[in-house]
Coordinates of C-alpha atoms in Angstrom, one line a residue:
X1 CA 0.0 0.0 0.0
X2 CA 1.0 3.2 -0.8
X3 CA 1.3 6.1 1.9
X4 CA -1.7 8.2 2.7
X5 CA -1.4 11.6 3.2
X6 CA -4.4 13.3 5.0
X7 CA -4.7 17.5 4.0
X8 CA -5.2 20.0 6.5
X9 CA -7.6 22.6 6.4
X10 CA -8.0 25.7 7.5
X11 CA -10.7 28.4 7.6
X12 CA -8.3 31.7 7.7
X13 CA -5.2 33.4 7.2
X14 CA -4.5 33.9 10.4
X15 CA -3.9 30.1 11.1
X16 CA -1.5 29.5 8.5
X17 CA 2.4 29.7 9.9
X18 CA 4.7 31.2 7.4
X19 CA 8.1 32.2 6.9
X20 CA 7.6 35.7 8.3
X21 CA 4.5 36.9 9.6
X22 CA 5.3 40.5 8.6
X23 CA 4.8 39.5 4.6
X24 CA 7.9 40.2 3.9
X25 CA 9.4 37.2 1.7
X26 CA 12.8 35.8 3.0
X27 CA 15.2 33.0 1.8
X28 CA 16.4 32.6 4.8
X29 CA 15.1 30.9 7.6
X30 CA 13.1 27.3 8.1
X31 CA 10.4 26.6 5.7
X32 CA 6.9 24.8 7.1
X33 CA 6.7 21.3 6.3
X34 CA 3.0 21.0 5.6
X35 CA 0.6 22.1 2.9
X36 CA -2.0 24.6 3.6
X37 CA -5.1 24.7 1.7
X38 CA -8.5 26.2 3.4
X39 CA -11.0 23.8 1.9
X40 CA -11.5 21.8 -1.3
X41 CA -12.9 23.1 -4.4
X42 CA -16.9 23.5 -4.3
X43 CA -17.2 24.7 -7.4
X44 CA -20.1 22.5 -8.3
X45 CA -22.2 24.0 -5.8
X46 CA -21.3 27.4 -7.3
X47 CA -21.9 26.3 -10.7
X48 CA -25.4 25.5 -9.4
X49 CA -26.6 28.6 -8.6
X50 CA -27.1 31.0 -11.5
X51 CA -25.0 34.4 -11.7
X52 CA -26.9 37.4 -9.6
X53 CA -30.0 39.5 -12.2
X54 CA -28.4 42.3 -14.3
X55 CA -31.5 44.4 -14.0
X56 CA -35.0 44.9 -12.7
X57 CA -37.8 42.2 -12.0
X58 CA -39.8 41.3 -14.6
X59 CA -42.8 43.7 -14.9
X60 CA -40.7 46.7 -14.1
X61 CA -40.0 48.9 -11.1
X62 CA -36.7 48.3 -8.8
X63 CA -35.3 45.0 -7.4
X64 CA -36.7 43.9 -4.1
X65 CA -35.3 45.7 -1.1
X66 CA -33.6 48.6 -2.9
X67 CA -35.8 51.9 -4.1
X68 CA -33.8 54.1 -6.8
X69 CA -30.7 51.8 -6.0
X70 CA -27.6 52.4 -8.3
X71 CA -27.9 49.8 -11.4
X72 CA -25.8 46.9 -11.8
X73 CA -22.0 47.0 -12.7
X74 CA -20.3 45.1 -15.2
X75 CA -17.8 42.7 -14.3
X76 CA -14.5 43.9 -13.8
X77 CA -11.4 42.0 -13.2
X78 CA -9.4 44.4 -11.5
X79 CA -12.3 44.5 -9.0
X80 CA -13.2 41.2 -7.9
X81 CA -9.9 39.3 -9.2
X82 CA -6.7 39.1 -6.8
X83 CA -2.9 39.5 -9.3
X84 CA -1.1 37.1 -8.4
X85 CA 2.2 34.6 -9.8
X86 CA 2.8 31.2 -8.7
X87 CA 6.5 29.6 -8.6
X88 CA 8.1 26.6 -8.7
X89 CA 11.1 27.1 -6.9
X90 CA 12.9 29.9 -8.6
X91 CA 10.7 29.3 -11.7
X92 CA 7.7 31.7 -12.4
X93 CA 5.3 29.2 -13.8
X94 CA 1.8 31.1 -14.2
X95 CA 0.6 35.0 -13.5
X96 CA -2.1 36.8 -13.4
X97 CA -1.0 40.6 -13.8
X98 CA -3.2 43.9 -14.2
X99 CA 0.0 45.1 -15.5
X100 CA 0.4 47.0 -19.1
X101 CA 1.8 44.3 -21.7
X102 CA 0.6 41.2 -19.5
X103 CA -1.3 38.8 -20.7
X104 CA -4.7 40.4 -21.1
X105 CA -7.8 39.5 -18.6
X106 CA -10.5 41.4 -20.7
X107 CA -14.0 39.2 -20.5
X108 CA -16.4 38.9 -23.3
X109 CA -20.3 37.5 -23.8
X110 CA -20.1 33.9 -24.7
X111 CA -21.3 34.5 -28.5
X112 CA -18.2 37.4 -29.0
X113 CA -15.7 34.4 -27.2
X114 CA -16.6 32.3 -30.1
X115 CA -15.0 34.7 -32.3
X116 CA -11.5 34.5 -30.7
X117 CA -11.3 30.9 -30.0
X118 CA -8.9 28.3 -31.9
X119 CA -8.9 24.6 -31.5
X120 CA -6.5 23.9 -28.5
X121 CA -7.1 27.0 -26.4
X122 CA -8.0 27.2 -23.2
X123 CA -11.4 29.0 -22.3
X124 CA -12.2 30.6 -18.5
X125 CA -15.7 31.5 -17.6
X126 CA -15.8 34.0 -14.8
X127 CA -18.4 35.4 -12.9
X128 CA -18.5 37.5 -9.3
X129 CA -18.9 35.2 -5.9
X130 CA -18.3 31.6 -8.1
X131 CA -15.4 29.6 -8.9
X132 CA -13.7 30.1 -12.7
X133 CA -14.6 27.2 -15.0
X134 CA -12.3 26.6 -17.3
X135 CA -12.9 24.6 -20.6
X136 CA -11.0 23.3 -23.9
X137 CA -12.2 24.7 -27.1
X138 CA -12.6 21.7 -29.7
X139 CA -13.9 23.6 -32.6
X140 CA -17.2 23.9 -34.2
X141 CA -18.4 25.6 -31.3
X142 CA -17.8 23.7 -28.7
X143 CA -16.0 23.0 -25.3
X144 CA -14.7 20.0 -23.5
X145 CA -15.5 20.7 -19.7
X146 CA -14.9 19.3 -16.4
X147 CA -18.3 19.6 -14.7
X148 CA -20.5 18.4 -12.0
X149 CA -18.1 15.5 -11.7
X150 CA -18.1 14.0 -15.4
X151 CA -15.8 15.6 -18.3
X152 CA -18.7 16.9 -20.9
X153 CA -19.3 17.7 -24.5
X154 CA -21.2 20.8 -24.6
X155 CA -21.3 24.0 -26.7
X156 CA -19.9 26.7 -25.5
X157 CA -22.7 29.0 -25.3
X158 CA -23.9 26.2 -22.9
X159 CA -20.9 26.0 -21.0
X160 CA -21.0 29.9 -19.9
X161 CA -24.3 29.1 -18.1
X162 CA -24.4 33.1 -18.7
X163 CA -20.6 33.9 -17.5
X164 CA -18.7 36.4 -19.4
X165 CA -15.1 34.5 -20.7
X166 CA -12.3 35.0 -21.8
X167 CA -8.9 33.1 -23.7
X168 CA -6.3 32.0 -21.1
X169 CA -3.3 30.5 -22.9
X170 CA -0.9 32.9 -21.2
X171 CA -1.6 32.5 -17.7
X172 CA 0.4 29.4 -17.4
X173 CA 4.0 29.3 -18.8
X174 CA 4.5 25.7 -19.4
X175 CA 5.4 25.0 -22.7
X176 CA 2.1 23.6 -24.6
X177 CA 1.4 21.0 -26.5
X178 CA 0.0 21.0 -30.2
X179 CA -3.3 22.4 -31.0
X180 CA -4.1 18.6 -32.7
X181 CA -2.9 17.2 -29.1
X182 CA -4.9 19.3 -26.9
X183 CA -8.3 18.7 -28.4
X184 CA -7.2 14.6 -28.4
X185 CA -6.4 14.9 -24.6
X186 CA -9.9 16.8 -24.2
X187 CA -12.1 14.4 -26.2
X188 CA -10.5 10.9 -25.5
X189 CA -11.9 12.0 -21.4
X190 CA -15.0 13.1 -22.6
X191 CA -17.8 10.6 -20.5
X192 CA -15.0 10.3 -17.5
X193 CA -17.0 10.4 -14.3
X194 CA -16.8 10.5 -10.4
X195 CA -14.3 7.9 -9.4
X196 CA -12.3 7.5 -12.9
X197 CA -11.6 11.2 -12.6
X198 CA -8.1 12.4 -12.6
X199 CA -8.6 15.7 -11.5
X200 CA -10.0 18.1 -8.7
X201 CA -11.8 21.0 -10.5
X202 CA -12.2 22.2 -14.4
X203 CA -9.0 24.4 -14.5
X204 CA -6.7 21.2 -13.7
X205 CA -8.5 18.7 -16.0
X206 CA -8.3 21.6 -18.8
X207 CA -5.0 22.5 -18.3
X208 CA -3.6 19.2 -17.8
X209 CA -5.1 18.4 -21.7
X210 CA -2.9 21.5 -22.8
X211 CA 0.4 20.8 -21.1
X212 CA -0.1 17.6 -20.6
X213 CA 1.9 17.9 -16.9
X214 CA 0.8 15.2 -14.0
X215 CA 1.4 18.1 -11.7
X216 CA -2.3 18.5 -12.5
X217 CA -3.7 15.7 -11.5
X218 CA -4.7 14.4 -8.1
X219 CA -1.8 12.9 -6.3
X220 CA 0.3 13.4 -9.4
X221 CA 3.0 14.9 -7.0
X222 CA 4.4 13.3 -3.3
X223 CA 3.9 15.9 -0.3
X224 CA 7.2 15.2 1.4
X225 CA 10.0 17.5 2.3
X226 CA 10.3 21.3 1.3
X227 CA 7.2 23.0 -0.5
X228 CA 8.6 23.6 -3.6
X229 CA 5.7 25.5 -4.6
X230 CA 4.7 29.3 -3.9
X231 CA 1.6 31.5 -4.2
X232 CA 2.4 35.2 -4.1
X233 CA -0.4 37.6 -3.4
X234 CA 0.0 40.9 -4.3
X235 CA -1.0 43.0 -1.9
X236 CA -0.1 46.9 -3.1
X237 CA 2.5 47.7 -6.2
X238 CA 5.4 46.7 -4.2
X239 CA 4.5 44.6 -1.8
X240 CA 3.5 41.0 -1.6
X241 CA 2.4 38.0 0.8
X242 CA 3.5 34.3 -0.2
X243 CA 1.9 31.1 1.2
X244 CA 4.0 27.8 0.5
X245 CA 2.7 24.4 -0.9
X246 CA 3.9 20.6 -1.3
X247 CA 1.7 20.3 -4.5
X248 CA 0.8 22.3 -7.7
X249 CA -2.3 20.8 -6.9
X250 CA -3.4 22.3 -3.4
X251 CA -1.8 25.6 -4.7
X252 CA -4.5 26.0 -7.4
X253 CA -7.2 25.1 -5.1
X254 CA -6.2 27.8 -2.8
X255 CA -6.0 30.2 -5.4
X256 CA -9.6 29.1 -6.6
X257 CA -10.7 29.7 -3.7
X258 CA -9.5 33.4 -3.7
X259 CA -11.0 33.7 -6.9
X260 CA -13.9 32.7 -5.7
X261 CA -14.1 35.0 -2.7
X262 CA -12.8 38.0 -4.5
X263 CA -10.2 40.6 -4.1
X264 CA -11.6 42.2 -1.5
X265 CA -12.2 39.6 1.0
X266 CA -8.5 38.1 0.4
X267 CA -7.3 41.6 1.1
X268 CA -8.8 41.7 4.7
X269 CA -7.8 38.4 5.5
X270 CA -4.6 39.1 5.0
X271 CA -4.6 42.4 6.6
X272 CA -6.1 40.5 9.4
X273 CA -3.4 38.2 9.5
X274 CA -0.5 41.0 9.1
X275 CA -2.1 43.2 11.4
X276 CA -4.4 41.2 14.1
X277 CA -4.5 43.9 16.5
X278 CA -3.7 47.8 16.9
X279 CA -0.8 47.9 18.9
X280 CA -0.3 50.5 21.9
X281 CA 0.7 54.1 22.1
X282 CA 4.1 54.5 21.8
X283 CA 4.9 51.2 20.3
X284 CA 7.5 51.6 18.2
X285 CA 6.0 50.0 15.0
X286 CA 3.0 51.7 15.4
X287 CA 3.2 54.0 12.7
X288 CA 3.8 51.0 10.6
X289 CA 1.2 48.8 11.2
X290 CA -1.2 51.9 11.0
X291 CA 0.2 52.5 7.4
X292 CA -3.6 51.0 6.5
X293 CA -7.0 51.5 8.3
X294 CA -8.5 48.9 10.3
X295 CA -10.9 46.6 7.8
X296 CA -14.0 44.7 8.6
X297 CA -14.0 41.1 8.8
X298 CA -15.3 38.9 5.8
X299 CA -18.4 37.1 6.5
X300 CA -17.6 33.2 7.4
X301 CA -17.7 31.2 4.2
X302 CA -20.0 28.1 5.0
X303 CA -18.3 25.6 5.0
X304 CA -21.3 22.4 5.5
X305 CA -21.1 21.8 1.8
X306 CA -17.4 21.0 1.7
X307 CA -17.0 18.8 4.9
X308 CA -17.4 15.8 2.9
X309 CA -15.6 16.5 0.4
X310 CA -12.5 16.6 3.0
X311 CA -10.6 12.9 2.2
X312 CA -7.3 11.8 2.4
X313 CA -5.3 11.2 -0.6
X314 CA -4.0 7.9 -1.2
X315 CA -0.4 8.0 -3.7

């Protein structure tokens, strides 16, 4: 038998040891020996419930609760996504920058998409409050998809389920594999279900058909020693928080998660964590740690959905 290795969750920032608690990222020093991840992926529950109305009731007049209220914003990445890079050791392996001449993040409707799309390419559907679902583009209109626990065939005006979308080839820096290749991955999975499943959530199943990496899949990687892997935050323009993994695999489900909660409510975690209390008059780092005012707590994610999803993984 092969050894088991059991994850540990946790619900906050606050309870995750790092490096340096200040944020600021050191070489030096000893490195935790465990992988942190806060829960598993529950996209399929967020896939479930449809994106929030665009715009008034049917029959008129202002939605329930809120008289002259300001109409309905369009989704913005810079908003509700959190920049961030992810490396493998020294390696910069994927990034997601709001920086001019980075890879761009612009979302379209599902029918412009279709306009842009190539056999081979990777497809993200993104939406406020809900994981990303990520998809491979077959051609003819259509997507291969990891979703509700079976890989599907569907168009991709189905897949959206109403999402805006977008290209992602760049995002990852692995070195792809042929157009021809990718669709063949996609399609020879197509029907895969529940326990003959390779993956944990659509982004790894799609880019695992693109790159073709077993980093991807579940238990494709063993959790011993040094966390080879890193997830930095960015926090301001020149500063940055970095959490440490054993596997590219619990890495992307953390940063799902922050997808999934937003920028906003990563932000306060971490300023939580940073800065978990205002310290005294005439501390010396007061001036410091007051370089941000106090934020509100994020509402407690619920978390009865995921509990049994929480398994050991068996190598």
């Amino acid at each position: 038998m092969g050894n088991q290795v059991e994850k540990l969750t946790h619900l906050s920032y606050k309870e995750v040891p790092t490096a340096d608690p200040t944020g600021v990222d050191r070489d030096d020093g000893p490195r935790i020996g465990v992988s942190y991840i806060f829960s598993n992926d529950d996209e399929e529950a967020a896939e479930s419930q449809p994106p929030p109305p665009q715009g008034p009731p049917e029959g008129g007049g202002s939605p329930p609760g809120d008289v002259d209220g300001p109409p309905p914003q369009p989704y913005d990445p810079r908003l509700h996504e959190v920049e961030c890079s992810v490396f493998y050791r020294d390696e910069c392996i994927y990034q997601k920058s709001f920086a001019p001449g980075s890879a761009a993040l612009s979302t379209y409707t599902p029918e412009n998409l279709l306009n842009k799309c190539k056999p081979g390419d990777l497809v993200e559907f993104v939406a406020q409050a809900q994981y990303p679902h990520w998809a491979v583009y077959v051609g003819n209109f259509q997507v291969v998809h990891l979703h509700r626990l079976e890989v599907s065939h569907s168009f991709l005006t189905d897949a959206s389920q109403g999402r805006r979308g977008r290209v992602v080839n760049e995002l990852y820096r692995y070195k792809p594999l042929s157009p021809a290749a990718v669709v063949r991955n996609a399609l020879a999975h197509v029907g895969a279900k529940e326990r003959e499943l390779s993956w944990r959530n659509s982004e790894s199943f799609a880019a695992w058909c693109r790159y073709g990496k077993r980093e991807f899949k579940i238990g494709g990687e063993l959790r011993i020693g040094k966390q080879p892997y890193r997830l930095q935050i960015q926090l301001a323009a020149q500063r940055s928080h970095t959490l440490e993994f054993q596997s590219l695999e619990d890495l992307i489900m953390e940063k799902r998660r922050n997808d999934q909660i937003g920028r906003a409510a990563v932000l306060q975690e971490l300023a939580m964590h940073l800065h978990p209390a205002e310290p005294e008059e005439g501390d010396g780092d007061g001036d410091a740690a007051r370089t941000k005012p106090p934020l509100e707590r994020p509402p407690e994610p619920c978390w009865e959905e995921e509990e049994e999803d929480r398994v050991a993984v068996v190598h």
